[in-house]
C-alpha cells in the first residue's frame, strides 16, 4: 500500500516471510531500522489473512474516478495549498512543481 514503509521496502518479501515465520516485531524493527508497530500494522492491514494469504496482497481499492484514497488526499492537499497561495503565484508554482514531481500524485483539479 502506498505510504507504508514496509510495502515500499526493497526487502519486502523477506520481511513478510519473517513475519509469517513469527519473528518478533521488535527484532524486525532492530534489523530494518523501523518501529515495531509498523510491522504489526503491516501484518494486519496489508498482508492477506487466512485462505486469502496464498493469493498475495489485494490491490488498493479505487473510487469511481480510478484514484486511490491516498491520491485523492494529495489532490485535496494540492487544492488547499493552491487556494492559500493564490496571492503568491510564484510560491504556488514552486510548491506545485514539488507536488507534481512526486510519483503518487495526480494534477489538482481546477
PDB file of N, CA and C in Angstrom:
ATOM      1  N   UNK A   1       0.838  -1.177   0.000  1.00  0.00           N
ATOM      2  CA  UNK A   1       0.000   0.000   0.000  1.00  0.00           C
ATOM      3  C   UNK A   1       0.885   1.243   0.000  1.00  0.00           C
ATOM      4  N   UNK A   2       0.419   2.248  -0.677  1.00  0.00           N
ATOM      5  CA  UNK A   2       1.160   3.489  -0.742  1.00  0.00           C
ATOM      6  C   UNK A   2       1.265   4.112   0.641  1.00  0.00           C
ATOM      7  N   UNK A   3       2.448   4.599   0.968  1.00  0.00           N
ATOM      8  CA  UNK A   3       2.656   5.234   2.254  1.00  0.00           C
ATOM      9  C   UNK A   3       3.139   4.297   3.338  1.00  0.00           C
ATOM     10  N   UNK A   4       3.092   3.020   3.125  1.00  0.00           N
ATOM     11  CA  UNK A   4       3.562   2.047   4.107  1.00  0.00           C
ATOM     12  C   UNK A   4       5.050   1.810   3.874  1.00  0.00           C
ATOM     13  N   UNK A   5       5.904   2.055   4.884  1.00  0.00           N
ATOM     14  CA  UNK A   5       7.337   1.870   4.679  1.00  0.00           C
ATOM     15  C   UNK A   5       7.732   0.415   4.437  1.00  0.00           C
ATOM     16  N   UNK A   6       6.916  -0.511   4.855  1.00  0.00           N
ATOM     17  CA  UNK A   6       7.246  -1.920   4.624  1.00  0.00           C
ATOM     18  C   UNK A   6       6.814  -2.336   3.225  1.00  0.00           C
ATOM     19  N   UNK A   7       5.655  -1.858   2.768  1.00  0.00           N
ATOM     20  CA  UNK A   7       5.202  -2.177   1.410  1.00  0.00           C
ATOM     21  C   UNK A   7       6.174  -1.650   0.365  1.00  0.00           C
ATOM     22  N   UNK A   8       6.822  -0.533   0.655  1.00  0.00           N
ATOM     23  CA  UNK A   8       7.742   0.069  -0.307  1.00  0.00           C
ATOM     24  C   UNK A   8       9.196  -0.292  -0.035  1.00  0.00           C
ATOM     25  N   UNK A   9       9.442  -1.110   0.954  1.00  0.00           N
ATOM     26  CA  UNK A   9      10.812  -1.501   1.315  1.00  0.00           C
ATOM     27  C   UNK A   9      11.377  -2.446   0.257  1.00  0.00           C
ATOM     28  N   UNK A  10      12.652  -2.282  -0.125  1.00  0.00           N
ATOM     29  CA  UNK A  10      13.237  -3.170  -1.141  1.00  0.00           C
ATOM     30  C   UNK A  10      13.276  -4.639  -0.716  1.00  0.00           C
ATOM     31  N   UNK A  11      13.257  -4.903   0.586  1.00  0.00           N
ATOM     32  CA  UNK A  11      13.295  -6.287   1.078  1.00  0.00           C
ATOM     33  C   UNK A  11      11.929  -6.731   1.597  1.00  0.00           C
ATOM     34  N   UNK A  12      10.871  -6.246   0.986  1.00  0.00           N
ATOM     35  CA  UNK A  12       9.516  -6.540   1.444  1.00  0.00           C
ATOM     36  C   UNK A  12       9.241  -8.041   1.530  1.00  0.00           C
ATOM     37  N   UNK A  13       9.618  -8.785   0.515  1.00  0.00           N
ATOM     38  CA  UNK A  13       9.336 -10.229   0.509  1.00  0.00           C
ATOM     39  C   UNK A  13      10.012 -10.920   1.688  1.00  0.00           C
ATOM     40  N   UNK A  14      11.250 -10.555   1.967  1.00  0.00           N
ATOM     41  CA  UNK A  14      11.972 -11.159   3.092  1.00  0.00           C
ATOM     42  C   UNK A  14      11.324 -10.769   4.418  1.00  0.00           C
ATOM     43  N   UNK A  15      10.907  -9.520   4.527  1.00  0.00           N
ATOM     44  CA  UNK A  15      10.255  -9.063   5.756  1.00  0.00           C
ATOM     45  C   UNK A  15       8.956  -9.828   5.974  1.00  0.00           C
ATOM     46  N   UNK A  16       8.140  -9.947   4.925  1.00  0.00           N
ATOM     47  CA  UNK A  16       6.866 -10.654   5.062  1.00  0.00           C
ATOM     48  C   UNK A  16       7.075 -12.127   5.393  1.00  0.00           C
ATOM     49  N   UNK A  17       8.109 -12.722   4.842  1.00  0.00           N
ATOM     50  CA  UNK A  17       8.402 -14.123   5.171  1.00  0.00           C
ATOM     51  C   UNK A  17       8.763 -14.259   6.646  1.00  0.00           C
ATOM     52  N   UNK A  18       9.551 -13.336   7.160  1.00  0.00           N
ATOM     53  CA  UNK A  18       9.917 -13.371   8.586  1.00  0.00           C
ATOM     54  C   UNK A  18       8.689 -13.152   9.462  1.00  0.00           C
ATOM     55  N   UNK A  19       7.794 -12.265   9.040  1.00  0.00           N
ATOM     56  CA  UNK A  19       6.564 -12.043   9.804  1.00  0.00           C
ATOM     57  C   UNK A  19       5.737 -13.327   9.827  1.00  0.00           C
ATOM     58  N   UNK A  20       5.618 -14.011   8.679  1.00  0.00           N
ATOM     59  CA  UNK A  20       4.859 -15.275   8.617  1.00  0.00           C
ATOM     60  C   UNK A  20       5.481 -16.348   9.510  1.00  0.00           C
ATOM     61  N   UNK A  21       6.823 -16.356   9.581  1.00  0.00           N
ATOM     62  CA  UNK A  21       7.509 -17.344  10.424  1.00  0.00           C
ATOM     63  C   UNK A  21       7.387 -17.029  11.901  1.00  0.00           C
ATOM     64  N   UNK A  22       6.938 -15.818  12.243  1.00  0.00           N
ATOM     65  CA  UNK A  22       6.726 -15.466  13.642  1.00  0.00           C
ATOM     66  C   UNK A  22       7.883 -14.738  14.302  1.00  0.00           C
ATOM     67  N   UNK A  23       8.772 -14.160  13.514  1.00  0.00           N
ATOM     68  CA  UNK A  23       9.861 -13.380  14.101  1.00  0.00           C
ATOM     69  C   UNK A  23       9.237 -12.190  14.831  1.00  0.00           C
ATOM     70  N   UNK A  24       9.735 -11.913  16.029  1.00  0.00           N
ATOM     71  CA  UNK A  24       9.184 -10.816  16.826  1.00  0.00           C
ATOM     72  C   UNK A  24       9.352  -9.488  16.104  1.00  0.00           C
ATOM     73  N   UNK A  25       8.321  -8.639  16.217  1.00  0.00           N
ATOM     74  CA  UNK A  25       8.350  -7.340  15.548  1.00  0.00           C
ATOM     75  C   UNK A  25       9.476  -6.466  16.075  1.00  0.00           C
ATOM     76  N   UNK A  26       9.811  -6.619  17.364  1.00  0.00           N
ATOM     77  CA  UNK A  26      10.912  -5.822  17.922  1.00  0.00           C
ATOM     78  C   UNK A  26      12.240  -6.219  17.286  1.00  0.00           C
ATOM     79  N   UNK A  27      12.397  -7.493  16.992  1.00  0.00           N
ATOM     80  CA  UNK A  27      13.624  -7.952  16.326  1.00  0.00           C
ATOM     81  C   UNK A  27      13.682  -7.421  14.890  1.00  0.00           C
ATOM     82  N   UNK A  28      12.536  -7.455  14.203  1.00  0.00           N
ATOM     83  CA  UNK A  28      12.478  -6.906  12.846  1.00  0.00           C
ATOM     84  C   UNK A  28      12.759  -5.403  12.862  1.00  0.00           C
ATOM     85  N   UNK A  29      12.232  -4.715  13.875  1.00  0.00           N
ATOM     86  CA  UNK A  29      12.457  -3.274  13.989  1.00  0.00           C
ATOM     87  C   UNK A  29      13.944  -2.975  14.142  1.00  0.00           C
ATOM     88  N   UNK A  30      14.623  -3.757  14.957  1.00  0.00           N
ATOM     89  CA  UNK A  30      16.061  -3.554  15.140  1.00  0.00           C
ATOM     90  C   UNK A  30      16.830  -3.882  13.863  1.00  0.00           C
ATOM     91  N   UNK A  31      16.400  -4.905  13.154  1.00  0.00           N
ATOM     92  CA  UNK A  31      17.100  -5.334  11.943  1.00  0.00           C
ATOM     93  C   UNK A  31      16.924  -4.349  10.788  1.00  0.00           C
ATOM     94  N   UNK A  32      15.718  -3.789  10.642  1.00  0.00           N
ATOM     95  CA  UNK A  32      15.427  -2.940   9.488  1.00  0.00           C
ATOM     96  C   UNK A  32      15.368  -1.448   9.814  1.00  0.00           C
ATOM     97  N   UNK A  33      15.550  -1.090  11.075  1.00  0.00           N
ATOM     98  CA  UNK A  33      15.574   0.319  11.447  1.00  0.00           C
ATOM     99  C   UNK A  33      14.219   1.009  11.398  1.00  0.00           C
ATOM    100  N   UNK A  34      13.151   0.255  11.603  1.00  0.00           N
ATOM    101  CA  UNK A  34      11.798   0.823  11.623  1.00  0.00           C
ATOM    102  C   UNK A  34      11.182   0.572  12.994  1.00  0.00           C
ATOM    103  N   UNK A  35      10.077   1.203  13.283  1.00  0.00           N
ATOM    104  CA  UNK A  35       9.397   0.994  14.569  1.00  0.00           C
ATOM    105  C   UNK A  35       8.607  -0.321  14.536  1.00  0.00           C
ATOM    106  N   UNK A  36       8.553  -0.980  15.687  1.00  0.00           N
ATOM    107  CA  UNK A  36       7.922  -2.299  15.771  1.00  0.00           C
ATOM    108  C   UNK A  36       6.441  -2.257  15.392  1.00  0.00           C
ATOM    109  N   UNK A  37       5.739  -1.192  15.773  1.00  0.00           N
ATOM    110  CA  UNK A  37       4.305  -1.146  15.483  1.00  0.00           C
ATOM    111  C   UNK A  37       4.025  -1.145  13.981  1.00  0.00           C
ATOM    112  N   UNK A  38       4.978  -0.652  13.164  1.00  0.00           N
ATOM    113  CA  UNK A  38       4.773  -0.650  11.714  1.00  0.00           C
ATOM    114  C   UNK A  38       4.671  -2.073  11.166  1.00  0.00           C
ATOM    115  N   UNK A  39       5.416  -2.997  11.766  1.00  0.00           N
ATOM    116  CA  UNK A  39       5.345  -4.394  11.330  1.00  0.00           C
ATOM    117  C   UNK A  39       3.989  -4.998  11.707  1.00  0.00           C
ATOM    118  N   UNK A  40       3.480  -4.622  12.881  1.00  0.00           N
ATOM    119  CA  UNK A  40       2.162  -5.107  13.293  1.00  0.00           C
ATOM    120  C   UNK A  40       1.074  -4.552  12.378  1.00  0.00           C
ATOM    121  N   UNK A  41       1.150  -3.262  12.093  1.00  0.00           N
ATOM    122  CA  UNK A  41       0.165  -2.643  11.199  1.00  0.00           C
ATOM    123  C   UNK A  41       0.222  -3.298   9.827  1.00  0.00           C
ATOM    124  N   UNK A  42       1.435  -3.497   9.317  1.00  0.00           N
ATOM    125  CA  UNK A  42       1.589  -4.121   8.003  1.00  0.00           C
ATOM    126  C   UNK A  42       0.997  -5.533   8.012  1.00  0.00           C
ATOM    127  N   UNK A  43       1.253  -6.280   9.053  1.00  0.00           N
ATOM    128  CA  UNK A  43       0.760  -7.660   9.138  1.00  0.00           C
ATOM    129  C   UNK A  43      -0.762  -7.717   9.088  1.00  0.00           C
ATOM    130  N   UNK A  44      -1.412  -6.852   9.844  1.00  0.00           N
ATOM    131  CA  UNK A  44      -2.861  -6.959   9.969  1.00  0.00           C
ATOM    132  C   UNK A  44      -3.634  -6.140   8.945  1.00  0.00           C
ATOM    133  N   UNK A  45      -2.998  -5.154   8.328  1.00  0.00           N
ATOM    134  CA  UNK A  45      -3.714  -4.351   7.329  1.00  0.00           C
ATOM    135  C   UNK A  45      -3.335  -4.694   5.898  1.00  0.00           C
ATOM    136  N   UNK A  46      -2.075  -5.039   5.666  1.00  0.00           N
ATOM    137  CA  UNK A  46      -1.602  -5.163   4.294  1.00  0.00           C
ATOM    138  C   UNK A  46      -1.270  -6.583   3.860  1.00  0.00           C
ATOM    139  N   UNK A  47      -1.135  -7.486   4.806  1.00  0.00           N
ATOM    140  CA  UNK A  47      -0.869  -8.876   4.428  1.00  0.00           C
ATOM    141  C   UNK A  47      -2.182  -9.652   4.466  1.00  0.00           C
ATOM    142  N   UNK A  48      -2.458 -10.460   3.448  1.00  0.00           N
ATOM    143  CA  UNK A  48      -3.701 -11.235   3.423  1.00  0.00           C
ATOM    144  C   UNK A  48      -3.784 -12.196   4.608  1.00  0.00           C
ATOM    145  N   UNK A  49      -4.991 -12.460   5.050  1.00  0.00           N
ATOM    146  CA  UNK A  49      -5.240 -13.331   6.195  1.00  0.00           C
ATOM    147  C   UNK A  49      -5.926 -14.620   5.733  1.00  0.00           C
ATOM    148  N   UNK A  50      -5.729 -15.680   6.448  1.00  0.00           N
ATOM    149  CA  UNK A  50      -6.435 -16.935   6.213  1.00  0.00           C
ATOM    150  C   UNK A  50      -6.247 -17.508   4.819  1.00  0.00           C
ATOM    151  N   UNK A  51      -7.371 -17.894   4.168  1.00  0.00           N
ATOM    152  CA  UNK A  51      -7.316 -18.519   2.847  1.00  0.00           C
ATOM    153  C   UNK A  51      -6.784 -17.571   1.780  1.00  0.00           C
ATOM    154  N   UNK A  52      -6.963 -16.277   1.992  1.00  0.00           N
ATOM    155  CA  UNK A  52      -6.503 -15.293   1.015  1.00  0.00           C
ATOM    156  C   UNK A  52      -4.988 -15.109   1.037  1.00  0.00           C
ATOM    157  N   UNK A  53      -4.317 -15.664   2.033  1.00  0.00           N
ATOM    158  CA  UNK A  53      -2.874 -15.463   2.162  1.00  0.00           C
ATOM    159  C   UNK A  53      -2.118 -15.991   0.948  1.00  0.00           C
ATOM    160  N   UNK A  54      -2.603 -17.050   0.337  1.00  0.00           N
ATOM    161  CA  UNK A  54      -1.915 -17.620  -0.823  1.00  0.00           C
ATOM    162  C   UNK A  54      -2.084 -16.754  -2.067  1.00  0.00           C
ATOM    163  N   UNK A  55      -3.109 -15.927  -2.091  1.00  0.00           N
ATOM    164  CA  UNK A  55      -3.385 -15.105  -3.270  1.00  0.00           C
ATOM    165  C   UNK A  55      -2.498 -13.872  -3.366  1.00  0.00           C
ATOM    166  N   UNK A  56      -1.830 -13.510  -2.290  1.00  0.00           N
ATOM    167  CA  UNK A  56      -0.984 -12.320  -2.294  1.00  0.00           C
ATOM    168  C   UNK A  56      -1.764 -11.088  -1.886  1.00  0.00           C
ATOM    169  N   UNK A  57      -1.091  -9.943  -1.840  1.00  0.00           N
ATOM    170  CA  UNK A  57      -1.763  -8.736  -1.371  1.00  0.00           C
ATOM    171  C   UNK A  57      -2.850  -8.264  -2.333  1.00  0.00           C
ATOM    172  N   UNK A  58      -3.924  -7.764  -1.768  1.00  0.00           N
ATOM    173  CA  UNK A  58      -5.030  -7.254  -2.581  1.00  0.00           C
ATOM    174  C   UNK A  58      -4.667  -5.875  -3.120  1.00  0.00           C
ATOM    175  N   UNK A  59      -5.136  -5.554  -4.320  1.00  0.00           N
ATOM    176  CA  UNK A  59      -4.861  -4.216  -4.851  1.00  0.00           C
ATOM    177  C   UNK A  59      -5.601  -3.158  -4.038  1.00  0.00           C
ATOM    178  N   UNK A  60      -5.031  -1.972  -3.995  1.00  0.00           N
ATOM    179  CA  UNK A  60      -5.664  -0.889  -3.249  1.00  0.00           C
ATOM    180  C   UNK A  60      -6.966  -0.495  -3.944  1.00  0.00           C
ATOM    181  N   UNK A  61      -8.068  -0.352  -3.191  1.00  0.00           N
ATOM    182  CA  UNK A  61      -9.345  -0.009  -3.811  1.00  0.00           C
ATOM    183  C   UNK A  61      -9.308   1.374  -4.459  1.00  0.00           C
ATOM    184  N   UNK A  62     -10.051   1.507  -5.555  1.00  0.00           N
ATOM    185  CA  UNK A  62     -10.108   2.781  -6.285  1.00  0.00           C
ATOM    186  C   UNK A  62     -11.548   3.281  -6.320  1.00  0.00           C
ATOM    187  N   UNK A  63     -11.686   4.593  -6.398  1.00  0.00           N
ATOM    188  CA  UNK A  63     -13.022   5.185  -6.450  1.00  0.00           C
ATOM    189  C   UNK A  63     -13.521   5.235  -7.892  1.00  0.00           C
ATOM    190  N   UNK A  64     -14.646   5.898  -8.117  1.00  0.00           N
ATOM    191  CA  UNK A  64     -15.234   5.961  -9.457  1.00  0.00           C
ATOM    192  C   UNK A  64     -14.333   6.677 -10.462  1.00  0.00           C
ATOM    193  N   UNK A  65     -13.473   7.560  -9.979  1.00  0.00           N
ATOM    194  CA  UNK A  65     -12.549   8.291 -10.853  1.00  0.00           C
ATOM    195  C   UNK A  65     -11.276   7.488 -11.124  1.00  0.00           C
ATOM    196  N   UNK A  66     -11.157   6.314 -10.522  1.00  0.00           N
ATOM    197  CA  UNK A  66      -9.975   5.481 -10.729  1.00  0.00           C
ATOM    198  C   UNK A  66      -8.797   5.862  -9.850  1.00  0.00           C
ATOM    199  N   UNK A  67      -9.049   6.627  -8.793  1.00  0.00           N
ATOM    200  CA  UNK A  67      -7.981   7.060  -7.896  1.00  0.00           C
ATOM    201  C   UNK A  67      -8.075   6.330  -6.567  1.00  0.00           C
ATOM    202  N   UNK A  68      -6.913   6.145  -5.938  1.00  0.00           N
ATOM    203  CA  UNK A  68      -6.892   5.573  -4.595  1.00  0.00           C
ATOM    204  C   UNK A  68      -7.205   6.680  -3.594  1.00  0.00           C
ATOM    205  N   UNK A  69      -7.504   6.290  -2.369  1.00  0.00           N
ATOM    206  CA  UNK A  69      -7.777   7.279  -1.325  1.00  0.00           C
ATOM    207  C   UNK A  69      -6.554   8.167  -1.095  1.00  0.00           C
ATOM    208  N   UNK A  70      -5.374   7.580  -1.169  1.00  0.00           N
ATOM    209  CA  UNK A  70      -4.126   8.326  -0.987  1.00  0.00           C
ATOM    210  C   UNK A  70      -3.978   9.406  -2.061  1.00  0.00           C
ATOM    211  N   UNK A  71      -4.256   9.054  -3.305  1.00  0.00           N
ATOM    212  CA  UNK A  71      -4.177  10.032  -4.394  1.00  0.00           C
ATOM    213  C   UNK A  71      -5.207  11.144  -4.204  1.00  0.00           C
ATOM    214  N   UNK A  72      -6.407  10.778  -3.773  1.00  0.00           N
ATOM    215  CA  UNK A  72      -7.451  11.775  -3.528  1.00  0.00           C
ATOM    216  C   UNK A  72      -7.028  12.752  -2.435  1.00  0.00           C
ATOM    217  N   UNK A  73      -6.396  12.238  -1.386  1.00  0.00           N
ATOM    218  CA  UNK A  73      -5.958  13.114  -0.305  1.00  0.00           C
ATOM    219  C   UNK A  73      -4.881  14.081  -0.783  1.00  0.00           C
ATOM    220  N   UNK A  74      -3.981  13.614  -1.638  1.00  0.00           N
ATOM    221  CA  UNK A  74      -2.958  14.517  -2.167  1.00  0.00           C
ATOM    222  C   UNK A  74      -3.578  15.578  -3.065  1.00  0.00           C
ATOM    223  N   UNK A  75      -4.603  15.241  -3.800  1.00  0.00           N
ATOM    224  CA  UNK A  75      -5.291  16.235  -4.628  1.00  0.00           C
ATOM    225  C   UNK A  75      -5.934  17.293  -3.730  1.00  0.00           C
ATOM    226  N   UNK A  76      -6.545  16.856  -2.624  1.00  0.00           N
ATOM    227  CA  UNK A  76      -7.133  17.814  -1.683  1.00  0.00           C
ATOM    228  C   UNK A  76      -6.065  18.733  -1.094  1.00  0.00           C
ATOM    229  N   UNK A  77      -4.920  18.160  -0.725  1.00  0.00           N
ATOM    230  CA  UNK A  77      -3.816  18.966  -0.186  1.00  0.00           C
ATOM    231  C   UNK A  77      -3.358  19.986  -1.222  1.00  0.00           C
ATOM    232  N   UNK A  78      -3.175  19.547  -2.454  1.00  0.00           N
ATOM    233  CA  UNK A  78      -2.730  20.456  -3.514  1.00  0.00           C
ATOM    234  C   UNK A  78      -3.747  21.568  -3.738  1.00  0.00           C
ATOM    235  N   UNK A  79      -5.028  21.227  -3.720  1.00  0.00           N
ATOM    236  CA  UNK A  79      -6.064  22.246  -3.910  1.00  0.00           C
ATOM    237  C   UNK A  79      -6.087  23.249  -2.758  1.00  0.00           C
ATOM    238  N   UNK A  80      -5.909  22.760  -1.523  1.00  0.00           N
ATOM    239  CA  UNK A  80      -5.873  23.677  -0.383  1.00  0.00           C
ATOM    240  C   UNK A  80      -4.657  24.597  -0.468  1.00  0.00           C
ATOM    241  N   UNK A  81      -3.506  24.036  -0.817  1.00  0.00           N
ATOM    242  CA  UNK A  81      -2.307  24.863  -0.965  1.00  0.00           C
ATOM    243  C   UNK A  81      -2.484  25.891  -2.077  1.00  0.00           C
ATOM    244  N   UNK A  82      -3.097  25.479  -3.171  1.00  0.00           N
ATOM    245  CA  UNK A  82      -3.348  26.411  -4.273  1.00  0.00           C
ATOM    246  C   UNK A  82      -4.209  27.576  -3.798  1.00  0.00           C
ATOM    247  N   UNK A  83      -5.258  27.276  -3.028  1.00  0.00           N
ATOM    248  CA  UNK A  83      -6.144  28.332  -2.537  1.00  0.00           C
ATOM    249  C   UNK A  83      -5.416  29.276  -1.580  1.00  0.00           C
ATOM    250  N   UNK A  84      -4.601  28.713  -0.697  1.00  0.00           N
ATOM    251  CA  UNK A  84      -3.871  29.529   0.276  1.00  0.00           C
ATOM    252  C   UNK A  84      -2.804  30.375  -0.407  1.00  0.00           C
ATOM    253  N   UNK A  85      -2.136  29.808  -1.399  1.00  0.00           N
ATOM    254  CA  UNK A  85      -1.030  30.505  -2.056  1.00  0.00           C
ATOM    255  C   UNK A  85      -1.468  31.316  -3.275  1.00  0.00           C
ATOM    256  N   UNK A  86      -2.756  31.451  -3.485  1.00  0.00           N
ATOM    257  CA  UNK A  86      -3.253  32.196  -4.648  1.00  0.00           C
ATOM    258  C   UNK A  86      -2.682  33.615  -4.723  1.00  0.00           C
ATOM    259  N   UNK A  87      -2.539  34.338  -3.595  1.00  0.00           N
ATOM    260  CA  UNK A  87      -1.944  35.677  -3.677  1.00  0.00           C
ATOM    261  C   UNK A  87      -0.446  35.660  -4.005  1.00  0.00           C
ATOM    262  N   UNK A  88       0.168  34.482  -3.950  1.00  0.00           N
ATOM    263  CA  UNK A  88       1.609  34.360  -4.184  1.00  0.00           C
ATOM    264  C   UNK A  88       1.857  33.362  -5.314  1.00  0.00           C
ATOM    265  N   UNK A  89       1.651  33.762  -6.569  1.00  0.00           N
ATOM    266  CA  UNK A  89       1.720  32.814  -7.685  1.00  0.00           C
ATOM    267  C   UNK A  89       3.084  32.138  -7.836  1.00  0.00           C
ATOM    268  N   UNK A  90       4.158  32.855  -7.545  1.00  0.00           N
ATOM    269  CA  UNK A  90       5.486  32.239  -7.676  1.00  0.00           C
ATOM    270  C   UNK A  90       5.669  31.123  -6.644  1.00  0.00           C
ATOM    271  N   UNK A  91       5.199  31.366  -5.423  1.00  0.00           N
ATOM    272  CA  UNK A  91       5.281  30.332  -4.385  1.00  0.00           C
ATOM    273  C   UNK A  91       4.442  29.119  -4.788  1.00  0.00           C
ATOM    274  N   UNK A  92       3.233  29.360  -5.325  1.00  0.00           N
ATOM    275  CA  UNK A  92       2.387  28.247  -5.752  1.00  0.00           C
ATOM    276  C   UNK A  92       3.063  27.442  -6.849  1.00  0.00           C
ATOM    277  N   UNK A  93       3.708  28.132  -7.803  1.00  0.00           N
ATOM    278  CA  UNK A  93       4.387  27.420  -8.891  1.00  0.00           C
ATOM    279  C   UNK A  93       5.457  26.486  -8.345  1.00  0.00           C
ATOM    280  N   UNK A  94       6.212  26.955  -7.371  1.00  0.00           N
ATOM    281  CA  UNK A  94       7.271  26.110  -6.785  1.00  0.00           C
ATOM    282  C   UNK A  94       6.688  24.935  -6.008  1.00  0.00           C
ATOM    283  N   UNK A  95       5.651  25.206  -5.227  1.00  0.00           N
ATOM    284  CA  UNK A  95       5.008  24.126  -4.471  1.00  0.00           C
ATOM    285  C   UNK A  95       4.403  23.113  -5.431  1.00  0.00           C
ATOM    286  N   UNK A  96       3.741  23.588  -6.472  1.00  0.00           N
ATOM    287  CA  UNK A  96       3.115  22.690  -7.439  1.00  0.00           C
ATOM    288  C   UNK A  96       4.158  21.833  -8.151  1.00  0.00           C
ATOM    289  N   UNK A  97       5.307  22.413  -8.497  1.00  0.00           N
ATOM    290  CA  UNK A  97       6.387  21.629  -9.112  1.00  0.00           C
ATOM    291  C   UNK A  97       6.815  20.493  -8.191  1.00  0.00           C
ATOM    292  N   UNK A  98       6.935  20.804  -6.893  1.00  0.00           N
ATOM    293  CA  UNK A  98       7.320  19.774  -5.930  1.00  0.00           C
ATOM    294  C   UNK A  98       6.286  18.674  -5.815  1.00  0.00           C
ATOM    295  N   UNK A  99       5.019  19.068  -5.750  1.00  0.00           N
ATOM    296  CA  UNK A  99       3.952  18.071  -5.650  1.00  0.00           C
ATOM    297  C   UNK A  99       3.888  17.236  -6.919  1.00  0.00           C
ATOM    298  N   UNK A 100       4.021  17.900  -8.067  1.00  0.00           N
ATOM    299  CA  UNK A 100       3.948  17.193  -9.343  1.00  0.00           C
ATOM    300  C   UNK A 100       5.102  16.204  -9.508  1.00  0.00           C
ATOM    301  N   UNK A 101       6.246  16.495  -8.877  1.00  0.00           N
ATOM    302  CA  UNK A 101       7.399  15.607  -9.007  1.00  0.00           C
ATOM    303  C   UNK A 101       7.223  14.307  -8.219  1.00  0.00           C
ATOM    304  N   UNK A 102       6.273  14.292  -7.287  1.00  0.00           N
ATOM    305  CA  UNK A 102       6.005  13.072  -6.531  1.00  0.00           C
ATOM    306  C   UNK A 102       5.292  12.090  -7.446  1.00  0.00           C
ATOM    307  N   UNK A 103       5.713  10.849  -7.456  1.00  0.00           N
ATOM    308  CA  UNK A 103       5.165   9.877  -8.404  1.00  0.00           C
ATOM    309  C   UNK A 103       3.774   9.385  -8.050  1.00  0.00           C
ATOM    310  N   UNK A 104       3.271   9.672  -6.851  1.00  0.00           N
ATOM    311  CA  UNK A 104       1.965   9.166  -6.444  1.00  0.00           C
ATOM    312  C   UNK A 104       0.878  10.224  -6.512  1.00  0.00           C
ATOM    313  N   UNK A 105       1.150  11.337  -7.112  1.00  0.00           N
ATOM    314  CA  UNK A 105       0.194  12.442  -7.076  1.00  0.00           C
ATOM    315  C   UNK A 105      -0.348  12.760  -8.460  1.00  0.00           C
ATOM    316  N   UNK A 106      -1.619  13.038  -8.518  1.00  0.00           N
ATOM    317  CA  UNK A 106      -2.255  13.483  -9.760  1.00  0.00           C
ATOM    318  C   UNK A 106      -2.336  15.007  -9.752  1.00  0.00           C
ATOM    319  N   UNK A 107      -2.632  15.577 -10.883  1.00  0.00           N
ATOM    320  CA  UNK A 107      -2.754  17.025 -11.001  1.00  0.00           C
ATOM    321  C   UNK A 107      -3.980  17.510 -10.233  1.00  0.00           C
ATOM    322  N   UNK A 108      -3.861  18.613  -9.483  1.00  0.00           N
ATOM    323  CA  UNK A 108      -5.027  19.099  -8.745  1.00  0.00           C
ATOM    324  C   UNK A 108      -6.122  19.584  -9.691  1.00  0.00           C
ATOM    325  N   UNK A 109      -7.338  19.449  -9.253  1.00  0.00           N
ATOM    326  CA  UNK A 109      -8.478  19.887 -10.058  1.00  0.00           C
ATOM    327  C   UNK A 109      -8.497  21.405 -10.134  1.00  0.00           C
ATOM    328  N   UNK A 110      -9.048  21.938 -11.198  1.00  0.00           N
ATOM    329  CA  UNK A 110      -9.127  23.401 -11.368  1.00  0.00           C
ATOM    330  C   UNK A 110     -10.268  23.973 -10.571  1.00  0.00           C
TER     331      UNK A 110
END
